[in-house]
PDB file of C-alpha atoms in Angstrom:
ATOM      1  CA  MET A 185      29.362 146.557 -47.028  1.00  0.00           C
ATOM      2  CA  LYS A 186      29.466 149.895 -45.230  1.00  0.00           C
ATOM      3  CA  VAL A 187      28.342 151.351 -41.900  1.00  0.00           C
ATOM      4  CA  GLY A 188      24.586 151.829 -41.883  1.00  0.00           C
ATOM      5  CA  ASP A 189      23.811 148.905 -44.208  1.00  0.00           C
ATOM      6  CA  VAL A 190      20.987 146.611 -43.133  1.00  0.00           C
ATOM      7  CA  LEU A 191      21.827 142.888 -43.208  1.00  0.00           C
ATOM      8  CA  HIS A 192      19.783 139.807 -42.363  1.00  0.00           C
ATOM      9  CA  LEU A 193      21.851 137.483 -40.151  1.00  0.00           C
ATOM     10  CA  VAL A 194      21.199 134.750 -37.611  1.00  0.00           C
ATOM     11  CA  PRO A 195      22.010 136.147 -34.149  1.00  0.00           C
ATOM     12  CA  THR A 196      24.120 133.913 -31.926  1.00  0.00           C
ATOM     13  CA  LEU A 197      23.408 135.556 -28.570  1.00  0.00           C
ATOM     14  CA  SER A 198      19.607 135.845 -28.751  1.00  0.00           C
ATOM     15  CA  GLU A 199      18.907 132.516 -27.019  1.00  0.00           C
ATOM     16  CA  LYS A 200      21.593 133.173 -24.427  1.00  0.00           C
ATOM     17  CA  ILE A 201      20.037 136.479 -23.385  1.00  0.00           C
ATOM     18  CA  GLY A 202      16.515 135.090 -23.249  1.00  0.00           C
ATOM     19  CA  LEU A 203      15.118 135.976 -26.668  1.00  0.00           C
ATOM     20  CA  GLU A 204      13.559 133.531 -29.080  1.00  0.00           C
ATOM     21  CA  SER A 205      15.392 133.481 -32.383  1.00  0.00           C
ATOM     22  CA  LYS A 206      13.429 132.549 -35.467  1.00  0.00           C
ATOM     23  CA  GLY A 207      16.103 132.427 -38.131  1.00  0.00           C
ATOM     24  CA  THR A 208      17.547 135.534 -39.654  1.00  0.00           C
ATOM     25  CA  MET A 209      16.875 138.951 -38.190  1.00  0.00           C
ATOM     26  CA  PRO A 210      17.509 142.397 -39.625  1.00  0.00           C
ATOM     27  CA  CYS A 211      20.547 144.144 -38.170  1.00  0.00           C
ATOM     28  CA  ARG A 212      22.446 147.334 -38.898  1.00  0.00           C
ATOM     29  CA  VAL A 213      26.208 147.535 -39.466  1.00  0.00           C
ATOM     30  CA  VAL A 214      27.606 149.902 -36.813  1.00  0.00           C
ATOM     31  CA  TYR A 215      31.376 149.335 -37.156  1.00  0.00           C
ATOM     32  CA  ILE A 216      33.844 147.852 -39.620  1.00  0.00           C
ATOM     33  CA  HIS A 217      37.456 147.248 -38.589  1.00  0.00           C
ATOM     34  CA  PRO A 218      39.762 149.559 -40.600  1.00  0.00           C
ATOM     35  CA  LYS A 219      41.525 146.550 -42.159  1.00  0.00           C
ATOM     36  CA  GLY A 220      38.271 144.624 -42.659  1.00  0.00           C
ATOM     37  CA  ARG A 221      39.057 141.955 -40.063  1.00  0.00           C
ATOM     38  CA  PHE A 222      35.571 141.976 -38.528  1.00  0.00           C
ATOM     39  CA  TYR A 223      32.390 144.007 -38.415  1.00  0.00           C
ATOM     40  CA  VAL A 224      29.854 144.772 -35.676  1.00  0.00           C
ATOM     41  CA  VAL A 225      26.093 144.735 -36.169  1.00  0.00           C
ATOM     42  CA  GLU A 226      23.267 145.826 -33.890  1.00  0.00           C
ATOM     43  CA  PHE A 227      20.193 143.603 -33.559  1.00  0.00           C
ATOM     44  CA  GLY A 228      16.811 144.390 -32.048  1.00  0.00           C
ATOM     45  CA  GLN A 229      14.472 147.309 -31.867  1.00  0.00           C
ATOM     46  CA  THR A 230      13.258 147.423 -28.262  1.00  0.00           C
ATOM     47  CA  GLN A 231      15.993 145.301 -26.697  1.00  0.00           C
ATOM     48  CA  ARG A 232      19.221 145.963 -28.582  1.00  0.00           C
ATOM     49  CA  TRP A 233      22.461 144.058 -28.573  1.00  0.00           C
ATOM     50  CA  ARG A 234      25.591 143.995 -30.716  1.00  0.00           C
ATOM     51  CA  GLU A 235      27.592 141.123 -32.123  1.00  0.00           C
ATOM     52  CA  ALA A 236      30.844 140.992 -34.083  1.00  0.00           C
ATOM     53  CA  PHE A 237      31.231 138.774 -37.150  1.00  0.00           C
ATOM     54  CA  TYR A 238      33.989 137.888 -39.589  1.00  0.00           C
ATOM     55  CA  PRO A 239      33.399 139.144 -43.137  1.00  0.00           C
ATOM     56  CA  PRO A 240      32.575 136.503 -45.763  1.00  0.00           C
ATOM     57  CA  GLU A 241      35.824 137.089 -47.663  1.00  0.00           C
ATOM     58  CA  ARG A 242      38.007 136.305 -44.653  1.00  0.00           C
ATOM     59  CA  GLU A 243      39.933 133.122 -45.414  1.00  0.00           C
ATOM     60  CA  GLY A 244      39.285 130.085 -43.264  1.00  0.00           C
ATOM     61  CA  ARG A 245      36.072 131.462 -41.784  1.00  0.00           C
ATOM     62  CA  GLU A 246      32.485 130.686 -42.575  1.00  0.00           C
ATOM     63  CA  TYR A 247      30.110 133.517 -43.361  1.00  0.00           C
ATOM     64  CA  ASN A 248      28.181 134.730 -40.324  1.00  0.00           C
ATOM     65  CA  GLN A 249      30.580 133.083 -37.889  1.00  0.00           C
ATOM     66  CA  PRO A 250      30.800 135.102 -34.681  1.00  0.00           C
ATOM     67  CA  VAL A 251      34.167 136.504 -33.705  1.00  0.00           C
ATOM     68  CA  ARG A 252      33.927 135.288 -30.128  1.00  0.00           C
ATOM     69  CA  ASP A 253      31.388 133.503 -28.020  1.00  0.00           C
ATOM     70  CA  TRP A 254      31.838 135.106 -24.613  1.00  0.00           C
ATOM     71  CA  THR A 255      29.313 132.777 -22.971  1.00  0.00           C
ATOM     72  CA  GLU A 256      31.321 129.691 -23.910  1.00  0.00           C
ATOM     73  CA  LYS A 257      34.495 131.354 -22.645  1.00  0.00           C
ATOM     74  CA  GLN A 258      32.831 132.010 -19.277  1.00  0.00           C
ATOM     75  CA  LYS A 259      31.639 128.389 -19.051  1.00  0.00           C
ATOM     76  CA  LYS A 260      35.207 127.165 -19.576  1.00  0.00           C
ATOM     77  CA  ARG A 261      36.398 129.435 -16.776  1.00  0.00           C
ATOM     78  CA  GLY A 262      33.655 128.196 -14.468  1.00  0.00           C
ATOM     79  CA  THR A 263      32.125 131.618 -13.812  1.00  0.00           C
TER      80      THR A 263
END
């Protein structure tokens, strides 16, 4: 994987920001951590958003698992 590659992943934030998700969506890799710890992809064409994911080779993590779910963190805080 390298910056600029097009992947087909299931977005995790689409429903939370008011978009209907219908399975996998095309996304473009925009950043890869220098040590390969995570990567960032950009979804959407008219309404764009970015999400960070762990790479498939990262031990103990499932493929396409988001790095952090900020919405859940906010719910726990009560904000």
